[in-house]
């Protein structure tokens, strides 16, 4: 979920099914080219577009950050399916393009650390001067020869067990997968879809929004009550999407002193601190239904990394009718506030439930988590007290 600050070639009912059996390698990539209703029909008979809308989701909503990325390599069908098996309410995808214009699910266009591309000598020439590989330099067919692997193996050594099991999914494959899972489980499968570095990719002739909108229409997820959120760190991407589809939209917000990259490119002097004021939130509410702030914007940390006093963000956002889906909760000490770490091992689990309790008490509507089961249990504890 973290924002790439400068997308350039240099940086290219709470418990649903919680406790379900872990699926080890049960997911197979769906074949490309399956027949579908013509896009012009607007997905009239598809299963994605006729639900009750995002206000019907459980609160707090648990959003599986890149799938069950605490337990499986992120942005794989295995990670997405495991998150559903654990009971996640919504599954997140990050979208980046291939050279031939397909949208694929990767946290970044840099695939050096999330695939086995370094083991493919045929792609050695695709390295940049910084020895990294980018999705926009590969065709989809080439990317499909790679296998996904754990992004942070030093922290999540157990996840390396699944290295090489899954390929990089296209977003269309995820949409088909969500349809199949919805039929199998008898419920809508909610997705939370991020456009990554849209200004940068538009400059390459690989605009994300139009490609995304076409797929949403094809699969009936383009309506106001469709089971999908569209999100971006660049407000202009959400504004562009608002003209293309009616799906609910969320503006992601990084650190208070940062500026969205599209603001930098357009010479807009506003920072995130400006956007979280009542006036800034009112502006966001004119084209979006929610915000996805970093957790530090909800409860800032002091100089020692401990949680301080909550800000007015939840109150002010709710006053404008916006929902809040902050990011990102993780179980490991290294990612927790200092006052919830336990022991000295940064990779060991800390008091994750204690930290989640503090965040949920602020009144947020949901939370992104790498550890779906932990967040669901914390949400159940929180709602049980009422």
PDB file of N, CA, C and O in Angstrom, residues 317-378:
ATOM      1  N   UNK A 317     -13.717  13.567   8.526  1.00  0.00           N
ATOM      2  CA  UNK A 317     -14.055  12.813   7.308  1.00  0.00           C
ATOM      3  C   UNK A 317     -15.505  12.349   7.355  1.00  0.00           C
ATOM      4  O   UNK A 317     -16.238  12.439   6.358  1.00  0.00           O
ATOM      5  N   UNK A 318     -15.917  11.839   8.495  1.00  0.00           N
ATOM      6  CA  UNK A 318     -17.309  11.403   8.626  1.00  0.00           C
ATOM      7  C   UNK A 318     -18.272  12.565   8.444  1.00  0.00           C
ATOM      8  O   UNK A 318     -19.380  12.388   7.907  1.00  0.00           O
ATOM      9  N   UNK A 319     -17.884  13.748   8.872  1.00  0.00           N
ATOM     10  CA  UNK A 319     -18.743  14.924   8.708  1.00  0.00           C
ATOM     11  C   UNK A 319     -18.990  15.234   7.239  1.00  0.00           C
ATOM     12  O   UNK A 319     -20.017  15.829   6.884  1.00  0.00           O
ATOM     13  N   UNK A 320     -18.049  14.819   6.370  1.00  0.00           N
ATOM     14  CA  UNK A 320     -18.206  15.021   4.930  1.00  0.00           C
ATOM     15  C   UNK A 320     -18.788  13.795   4.228  1.00  0.00           C
ATOM     16  O   UNK A 320     -18.834  13.742   2.999  1.00  0.00           O
ATOM     17  N   UNK A 321     -19.197  12.801   5.016  1.00  0.00           N
ATOM     18  CA  UNK A 321     -19.789  11.603   4.442  1.00  0.00           C
ATOM     19  C   UNK A 321     -18.786  10.603   3.907  1.00  0.00           C
ATOM     20  O   UNK A 321     -19.163   9.677   3.179  1.00  0.00           O
ATOM     21  N   UNK A 322     -17.515  10.776   4.240  1.00  0.00           N
ATOM     22  CA  UNK A 322     -16.462   9.898   3.749  1.00  0.00           C
ATOM     23  C   UNK A 322     -16.228   8.742   4.716  1.00  0.00           C
ATOM     24  O   UNK A 322     -16.229   8.937   5.939  1.00  0.00           O
ATOM     25  N   UNK A 323     -16.005   7.546   4.172  1.00  0.00           N
ATOM     26  CA  UNK A 323     -15.558   6.431   5.000  1.00  0.00           C
ATOM     27  C   UNK A 323     -14.038   6.447   5.065  1.00  0.00           C
ATOM     28  O   UNK A 323     -13.367   7.058   4.219  1.00  0.00           O
ATOM     29  N   UNK A 324     -13.489   5.775   6.071  1.00  0.00           N
ATOM     30  CA  UNK A 324     -12.035   5.723   6.255  1.00  0.00           C
ATOM     31  C   UNK A 324     -11.570   4.276   6.282  1.00  0.00           C
ATOM     32  O   UNK A 324     -12.051   3.478   7.109  1.00  0.00           O
ATOM     33  N   UNK A 325     -10.625   3.941   5.392  1.00  0.00           N
ATOM     34  CA  UNK A 325      -9.981   2.635   5.354  1.00  0.00           C
ATOM     35  C   UNK A 325      -8.471   2.844   5.504  1.00  0.00           C
ATOM     36  O   UNK A 325      -7.726   2.846   4.522  1.00  0.00           O
ATOM     37  N   UNK A 326      -7.975   3.038   6.720  1.00  0.00           N
ATOM     38  CA  UNK A 326      -6.543   3.297   6.901  1.00  0.00           C
ATOM     39  C   UNK A 326      -5.681   2.068   6.604  1.00  0.00           C
ATOM     40  O   UNK A 326      -6.151   0.927   6.624  1.00  0.00           O
ATOM     41  N   UNK A 327      -4.403   2.314   6.378  1.00  0.00           N
ATOM     42  CA  UNK A 327      -3.430   1.254   6.104  1.00  0.00           C
ATOM     43  C   UNK A 327      -2.181   1.481   6.940  1.00  0.00           C
ATOM     44  O   UNK A 327      -1.913   2.602   7.373  1.00  0.00           O
ATOM     45  N   UNK A 328      -1.342   0.457   7.177  1.00  0.00           N
ATOM     46  CA  UNK A 328      -1.557  -0.973   7.050  1.00  0.00           C
ATOM     47  C   UNK A 328      -1.185  -1.611   8.380  1.00  0.00           C
ATOM     48  O   UNK A 328      -0.123  -1.304   8.928  1.00  0.00           O
ATOM     49  N   UNK A 329      -2.025  -2.511   8.849  1.00  0.00           N
ATOM     50  CA  UNK A 329      -1.710  -3.251  10.071  1.00  0.00           C
ATOM     51  C   UNK A 329      -0.954  -4.527   9.730  1.00  0.00           C
ATOM     52  O   UNK A 329      -1.301  -5.241   8.787  1.00  0.00           O
ATOM     53  N   UNK A 330       0.100  -4.798  10.520  1.00  0.00           N
ATOM     54  CA  UNK A 330       0.866  -6.035  10.396  1.00  0.00           C
ATOM     55  C   UNK A 330       1.203  -6.535  11.800  1.00  0.00           C
ATOM     56  O   UNK A 330       1.289  -5.746  12.741  1.00  0.00           O
ATOM     57  N   UNK A 331       1.429  -7.823  11.932  1.00  0.00           N
ATOM     58  CA  UNK A 331       1.652  -8.417  13.252  1.00  0.00           C
ATOM     59  C   UNK A 331       3.070  -8.267  13.777  1.00  0.00           C
ATOM     60  O   UNK A 331       3.288  -8.313  14.999  1.00  0.00           O
ATOM     61  N   UNK A 332       4.050  -8.123  12.887  1.00  0.00           N
ATOM     62  CA  UNK A 332       5.449  -8.171  13.322  1.00  0.00           C
ATOM     63  C   UNK A 332       5.850  -6.915  14.088  1.00  0.00           C
ATOM     64  O   UNK A 332       5.404  -5.807  13.797  1.00  0.00           O
ATOM     65  N   UNK A 333       6.731  -7.111  15.069  1.00  0.00           N
ATOM     66  CA  UNK A 333       7.230  -5.992  15.873  1.00  0.00           C
ATOM     67  C   UNK A 333       7.715  -4.829  15.021  1.00  0.00           C
ATOM     68  O   UNK A 333       7.490  -3.664  15.349  1.00  0.00           O
ATOM     69  N   UNK A 334       8.419  -5.144  13.948  1.00  0.00           N
ATOM     70  CA  UNK A 334       9.023  -4.102  13.120  1.00  0.00           C
ATOM     71  C   UNK A 334       7.985  -3.124  12.580  1.00  0.00           C
ATOM     72  O   UNK A 334       8.314  -1.966  12.293  1.00  0.00           O
ATOM     73  N   UNK A 335       6.745  -3.572  12.446  1.00  0.00           N
ATOM     74  CA  UNK A 335       5.700  -2.736  11.861  1.00  0.00           C
ATOM     75  C   UNK A 335       4.746  -2.151  12.897  1.00  0.00           C
ATOM     76  O   UNK A 335       3.871  -1.365  12.541  1.00  0.00           O
ATOM     77  N   UNK A 336       4.869  -2.532  14.147  1.00  0.00           N
ATOM     78  CA  UNK A 336       3.948  -2.081  15.185  1.00  0.00           C
ATOM     79  C   UNK A 336       4.464  -0.825  15.873  1.00  0.00           C
ATOM     80  O   UNK A 336       5.678  -0.584  15.914  1.00  0.00           O
ATOM     81  N   UNK A 337       3.577  -0.016  16.441  1.00  0.00           N
ATOM     82  CA  UNK A 337       4.037   1.095  17.280  1.00  0.00           C
ATOM     83  C   UNK A 337       4.919   0.569  18.410  1.00  0.00           C
ATOM     84  O   UNK A 337       4.744  -0.572  18.876  1.00  0.00           O
ATOM     85  N   UNK A 338       5.855   1.389  18.852  1.00  0.00           N
ATOM     86  CA  UNK A 338       6.854   0.940  19.826  1.00  0.00           C
ATOM     87  C   UNK A 338       6.221   0.396  21.104  1.00  0.00           C
ATOM     88  O   UNK A 338       6.743  -0.559  21.708  1.00  0.00           O
ATOM     89  N   UNK A 339       5.109   0.975  21.542  1.00  0.00           N
ATOM     90  CA  UNK A 339       4.504   0.539  22.794  1.00  0.00           C
ATOM     91  C   UNK A 339       3.758  -0.785  22.674  1.00  0.00           C
ATOM     92  O   UNK A 339       3.261  -1.308  23.681  1.00  0.00           O
ATOM     93  N   UNK A 340       3.701  -1.351  21.476  1.00  0.00           N
ATOM     94  CA  UNK A 340       3.049  -2.648  21.302  1.00  0.00           C
ATOM     95  C   UNK A 340       4.017  -3.726  20.810  1.00  0.00           C
ATOM     96  O   UNK A 340       3.584  -4.817  20.451  1.00  0.00           O
ATOM     97  N   UNK A 341       5.300  -3.420  20.812  1.00  0.00           N
ATOM     98  CA  UNK A 341       6.303  -4.425  20.457  1.00  0.00           C
ATOM     99  C   UNK A 341       6.600  -5.286  21.685  1.00  0.00           C
ATOM    100  O   UNK A 341       6.555  -4.815  22.814  1.00  0.00           O
ATOM    101  N   UNK A 342       6.915  -6.537  21.439  1.00  0.00           N
ATOM    102  CA  UNK A 342       7.215  -7.468  22.521  1.00  0.00           C
ATOM    103  C   UNK A 342       8.517  -8.186  22.208  1.00  0.00           C
ATOM    104  O   UNK A 342       8.647  -8.843  21.176  1.00  0.00           O
ATOM    105  N   UNK A 343       9.496  -8.053  23.115  1.00  0.00           N
ATOM    106  CA  UNK A 343      10.792  -8.676  22.883  1.00  0.00           C
ATOM    107  C   UNK A 343      11.655  -7.843  21.956  1.00  0.00           C
ATOM    108  O   UNK A 343      11.300  -6.729  21.571  1.00  0.00           O
ATOM    109  N   UNK A 344      12.774  -8.425  21.578  1.00  0.00           N
ATOM    110  CA  UNK A 344      13.748  -7.687  20.765  1.00  0.00           C
ATOM    111  C   UNK A 344      13.823  -8.154  19.319  1.00  0.00           C
ATOM    112  O   UNK A 344      14.504  -7.531  18.511  1.00  0.00           O
ATOM    113  N   UNK A 345      13.134  -9.235  18.979  1.00  0.00           N
ATOM    114  CA  UNK A 345      13.178  -9.753  17.612  1.00  0.00           C
ATOM    115  C   UNK A 345      12.208  -8.951  16.748  1.00  0.00           C
ATOM    116  O   UNK A 345      10.990  -8.993  16.965  1.00  0.00           O
ATOM    117  N   UNK A 346      12.703  -8.200  15.758  1.00  0.00           N
ATOM    118  CA  UNK A 346      11.796  -7.383  14.937  1.00  0.00           C
ATOM    119  C   UNK A 346      10.821  -8.218  14.117  1.00  0.00           C
ATOM    120  O   UNK A 346       9.774  -7.710  13.710  1.00  0.00           O
ATOM    121  N   UNK A 347      11.154  -9.491  13.872  1.00  0.00           N
ATOM    122  CA  UNK A 347      10.296 -10.336  13.053  1.00  0.00           C
ATOM    123  C   UNK A 347       9.278 -11.120  13.875  1.00  0.00           C
ATOM    124  O   UNK A 347       8.389 -11.759  13.304  1.00  0.00           O
ATOM    125  N   UNK A 348       9.396 -11.079  15.199  1.00  0.00           N
ATOM    126  CA  UNK A 348       8.438 -11.766  16.060  1.00  0.00           C
ATOM    127  C   UNK A 348       7.144 -10.968  16.140  1.00  0.00           C
ATOM    128  O   UNK A 348       7.127  -9.754  15.914  1.00  0.00           O
ATOM    129  N   UNK A 349       6.070 -11.643  16.483  1.00  0.00           N
ATOM    130  CA  UNK A 349       4.792 -10.967  16.655  1.00  0.00           C
ATOM    131  C   UNK A 349       4.781 -10.179  17.966  1.00  0.00           C
ATOM    132  O   UNK A 349       5.251 -10.658  19.001  1.00  0.00           O
ATOM    133  N   UNK A 350       4.225  -8.973  17.900  1.00  0.00           N
ATOM    134  CA  UNK A 350       4.040  -8.167  19.089  1.00  0.00           C
ATOM    135  C   UNK A 350       2.594  -8.197  19.547  1.00  0.00           C
ATOM    136  O   UNK A 350       1.834  -9.112  19.208  1.00  0.00           O
ATOM    137  N   UNK A 351       2.191  -7.185  20.309  1.00  0.00           N
ATOM    138  CA  UNK A 351       0.813  -7.099  20.802  1.00  0.00           C
ATOM    139  C   UNK A 351      -0.058  -6.487  19.714  1.00  0.00           C
ATOM    140  O   UNK A 351      -0.506  -5.336  19.800  1.00  0.00           O
ATOM    141  N   UNK A 352      -0.309  -7.268  18.707  1.00  0.00           N
ATOM    142  CA  UNK A 352      -1.078  -6.804  17.559  1.00  0.00           C
ATOM    143  C   UNK A 352      -2.511  -6.458  17.952  1.00  0.00           C
ATOM    144  O   UNK A 352      -3.079  -5.466  17.475  1.00  0.00           O
ATOM    145  N   UNK A 353      -3.105  -7.253  18.826  1.00  0.00           N
ATOM    146  CA  UNK A 353      -4.476  -6.987  19.236  1.00  0.00           C
ATOM    147  C   UNK A 353      -4.581  -5.665  19.997  1.00  0.00           C
ATOM    148  O   UNK A 353      -5.545  -4.924  19.838  1.00  0.00           O
ATOM    149  N   UNK A 354      -3.571  -5.381  20.812  1.00  0.00           N
ATOM    150  CA  UNK A 354      -3.588  -4.121  21.548  1.00  0.00           C
ATOM    151  C   UNK A 354      -3.545  -2.917  20.620  1.00  0.00           C
ATOM    152  O   UNK A 354      -4.271  -1.932  20.822  1.00  0.00           O
ATOM    153  N   UNK A 355      -2.688  -2.992  19.609  1.00  0.00           N
ATOM    154  CA  UNK A 355      -2.593  -1.887  18.653  1.00  0.00           C
ATOM    155  C   UNK A 355      -3.886  -1.745  17.859  1.00  0.00           C
ATOM    156  O   UNK A 355      -4.394  -0.637  17.654  1.00  0.00           O
ATOM    157  N   UNK A 356      -4.449  -2.864  17.400  1.00  0.00           N
ATOM    158  CA  UNK A 356      -5.694  -2.803  16.637  1.00  0.00           C
ATOM    159  C   UNK A 356      -6.825  -2.208  17.473  1.00  0.00           C
ATOM    160  O   UNK A 356      -7.650  -1.441  16.961  1.00  0.00           O
ATOM    161  N   UNK A 357      -6.867  -2.528  18.757  1.00  0.00           N
ATOM    162  CA  UNK A 357      -7.901  -1.974  19.626  1.00  0.00           C
ATOM    163  C   UNK A 357      -7.836  -0.450  19.638  1.00  0.00           C
ATOM    164  O   UNK A 357      -8.856   0.233  19.519  1.00  0.00           O
ATOM    165  N   UNK A 358      -6.609   0.081  19.733  1.00  0.00           N
ATOM    166  CA  UNK A 358      -6.453   1.538  19.740  1.00  0.00           C
ATOM    167  C   UNK A 358      -6.940   2.156  18.434  1.00  0.00           C
ATOM    168  O   UNK A 358      -7.629   3.182  18.431  1.00  0.00           O
ATOM    169  N   UNK A 359      -6.599   1.540  17.337  1.00  0.00           N
ATOM    170  CA  UNK A 359      -7.009   2.089  16.042  1.00  0.00           C
ATOM    171  C   UNK A 359      -8.521   1.993  15.849  1.00  0.00           C
ATOM    172  O   UNK A 359      -9.156   2.950  15.393  1.00  0.00           O
ATOM    173  N   UNK A 360      -9.103   0.857  16.189  1.00  0.00           N
ATOM    174  CA  UNK A 360     -10.539   0.685  15.982  1.00  0.00           C
ATOM    175  C   UNK A 360     -11.356   1.611  16.871  1.00  0.00           C
ATOM    176  O   UNK A 360     -12.448   2.046  16.494  1.00  0.00           O
ATOM    177  N   UNK A 361     -10.836   1.933  18.042  1.00  0.00           N
ATOM    178  CA  UNK A 361     -11.547   2.832  18.956  1.00  0.00           C
ATOM    179  C   UNK A 361     -11.707   4.246  18.400  1.00  0.00           C
ATOM    180  O   UNK A 361     -12.544   5.009  18.885  1.00  0.00           O
ATOM    181  N   UNK A 362     -10.936   4.582  17.385  1.00  0.00           N
ATOM    182  CA  UNK A 362     -11.060   5.923  16.797  1.00  0.00           C
ATOM    183  C   UNK A 362     -12.312   6.076  15.953  1.00  0.00           C
ATOM    184  O   UNK A 362     -12.673   7.195  15.575  1.00  0.00           O
ATOM    185  N   UNK A 363     -12.952   4.967  15.591  1.00  0.00           N
ATOM    186  CA  UNK A 363     -14.153   5.029  14.769  1.00  0.00           C
ATOM    187  C   UNK A 363     -13.916   4.834  13.286  1.00  0.00           C
ATOM    188  O   UNK A 363     -14.811   5.105  12.479  1.00  0.00           O
ATOM    189  N   UNK A 364     -12.730   4.352  12.898  1.00  0.00           N
ATOM    190  CA  UNK A 364     -12.467   4.068  11.491  1.00  0.00           C
ATOM    191  C   UNK A 364     -13.447   3.013  10.984  1.00  0.00           C
ATOM    192  O   UNK A 364     -13.951   2.192  11.739  1.00  0.00           O
ATOM    193  N   UNK A 365     -13.722   3.049   9.691  1.00  0.00           N
ATOM    194  CA  UNK A 365     -14.705   2.141   9.101  1.00  0.00           C
ATOM    195  C   UNK A 365     -14.123   0.805   8.693  1.00  0.00           C
ATOM    196  O   UNK A 365     -14.869  -0.153   8.452  1.00  0.00           O
ATOM    197  N   UNK A 366     -12.819   0.727   8.592  1.00  0.00           N
ATOM    198  CA  UNK A 366     -12.169  -0.510   8.208  1.00  0.00           C
ATOM    199  C   UNK A 366     -10.674  -0.339   8.322  1.00  0.00           C
ATOM    200  O   UNK A 366     -10.170   0.737   8.686  1.00  0.00           O
ATOM    201  N   UNK A 367      -9.934  -1.410   7.996  1.00  0.00           N
ATOM    202  CA  UNK A 367      -8.479  -1.336   8.087  1.00  0.00           C
ATOM    203  C   UNK A 367      -7.864  -2.346   7.129  1.00  0.00           C
ATOM    204  O   UNK A 367      -8.389  -3.449   6.936  1.00  0.00           O
ATOM    205  N   UNK A 368      -6.794  -1.948   6.489  1.00  0.00           N
ATOM    206  CA  UNK A 368      -5.995  -2.860   5.674  1.00  0.00           C
ATOM    207  C   UNK A 368      -5.076  -3.649   6.603  1.00  0.00           C
ATOM    208  O   UNK A 368      -4.426  -3.066   7.485  1.00  0.00           O
ATOM    209  N   UNK A 369      -5.016  -4.943   6.395  1.00  0.00           N
ATOM    210  CA  UNK A 369      -4.165  -5.781   7.240  1.00  0.00           C
ATOM    211  C   UNK A 369      -3.513  -6.880   6.419  1.00  0.00           C
ATOM    212  O   UNK A 369      -4.148  -7.469   5.538  1.00  0.00           O
ATOM    213  N   UNK A 370      -2.238  -7.154   6.717  1.00  0.00           N
ATOM    214  CA  UNK A 370      -1.560  -8.302   6.116  1.00  0.00           C
ATOM    215  C   UNK A 370      -2.008  -9.599   6.767  1.00  0.00           C
ATOM    216  O   UNK A 370      -1.797 -10.676   6.216  1.00  0.00           O
ATOM    217  N   UNK A 371      -2.597  -9.500   7.961  1.00  0.00           N
ATOM    218  CA  UNK A 371      -2.966 -10.669   8.756  1.00  0.00           C
ATOM    219  C   UNK A 371      -4.478 -10.657   8.987  1.00  0.00           C
ATOM    220  O   UNK A 371      -4.981 -10.180  10.004  1.00  0.00           O
ATOM    221  N   UNK A 372      -5.194 -11.188   8.013  1.00  0.00           N
ATOM    222  CA  UNK A 372      -6.649 -11.133   8.005  1.00  0.00           C
ATOM    223  C   UNK A 372      -7.257 -11.685   9.280  1.00  0.00           C
ATOM    224  O   UNK A 372      -8.170 -11.082   9.870  1.00  0.00           O
ATOM    225  N   UNK A 373      -6.777 -12.845   9.717  1.00  0.00           N
ATOM    226  CA  UNK A 373      -7.382 -13.492  10.877  1.00  0.00           C
ATOM    227  C   UNK A 373      -7.210 -12.657  12.138  1.00  0.00           C
ATOM    228  O   UNK A 373      -8.132 -12.536  12.953  1.00  0.00           O
ATOM    229  N   UNK A 374      -6.047 -12.049  12.310  1.00  0.00           N
ATOM    230  CA  UNK A 374      -5.822 -11.198  13.475  1.00  0.00           C
ATOM    231  C   UNK A 374      -6.777 -10.012  13.472  1.00  0.00           C
ATOM    232  O   UNK A 374      -7.408  -9.688  14.487  1.00  0.00           O
ATOM    233  N   UNK A 375      -6.893  -9.352  12.329  1.00  0.00           N
ATOM    234  CA  UNK A 375      -7.764  -8.185  12.237  1.00  0.00           C
ATOM    235  C   UNK A 375      -9.227  -8.558  12.452  1.00  0.00           C
ATOM    236  O   UNK A 375      -9.988  -7.812  13.083  1.00  0.00           O
ATOM    237  N   UNK A 376      -9.652  -9.713  11.948  1.00  0.00           N
ATOM    238  CA  UNK A 376     -11.030 -10.147  12.142  1.00  0.00           C
ATOM    239  C   UNK A 376     -11.328 -10.420  13.614  1.00  0.00           C
ATOM    240  O   UNK A 376     -12.398 -10.066  14.125  1.00  0.00           O
ATOM    241  N   UNK A 377     -10.397 -11.048  14.310  1.00  0.00           N
ATOM    242  CA  UNK A 377     -10.593 -11.316  15.732  1.00  0.00           C
ATOM    243  C   UNK A 377     -10.651 -10.004  16.525  1.00  0.00           C
ATOM    244  O   UNK A 377     -11.479  -9.842  17.432  1.00  0.00           O
ATOM    245  N   UNK A 378      -9.784  -9.058  16.171  1.00  0.00           N
ATOM    246  CA  UNK A 378      -9.799  -7.759  16.842  1.00  0.00           C
ATOM    247  C   UNK A 378     -11.115  -7.021  16.570  1.00  0.00           C
ATOM    248  O   UNK A 378     -11.694  -6.395  17.465  1.00  0.00           O
TER     249      UNK A 378
END
